[in-house]
Phi, psi and omega in degrees: 000133179267148176245148174281125185259330180190161171247139175245121181248140182229143175256102185254126182227143176242124185284060183290343181288342180303320181244014179060028175297128178080006181282155175206189184298327181271335184232081187287340185214057184287139168245095184306131188216165177210138166270116189247133180234137174245125178263117181261144178235172176267015180301137181299334180271005178077030181302129175225162174231158180226155176206162180204156175232128181268143171225180175245035172121254183307135182097350179301324180295334177292319177297318178298315180297321178297318177299318179295325179294332181274352184305319183296340181271352185243318184296140179074018174261151177288130184297320178297323178295315180298312183281336183288334179218082183295334176296314178294322177297314178302313181298323179293333180276329188252356184250018174299138187297340179253316183290334183298341178290343180275341183121178012267356185269000000 
């Protein structure tokens, strides 16, 4: 059984506003961005998982910070337990007595 050992979060941004790539009437200067997370395990084969949230620039750092805030609910958990009951995993992520005021429920 593998355990989740750490999360690595990255703030990835592409300067698309320089040439107005992807711009439109509502988004005149988007910088396509992503809060990217790598889930590391202690698996002998180096098993990792990835996830991301897309934004269009400003506020991307908020997504990165949110991922970091959830780290304590994931790290040191058994991977089979996490994947075996995704409902329980979801509830552990969204029902913290303080963080739940931020969303998503």
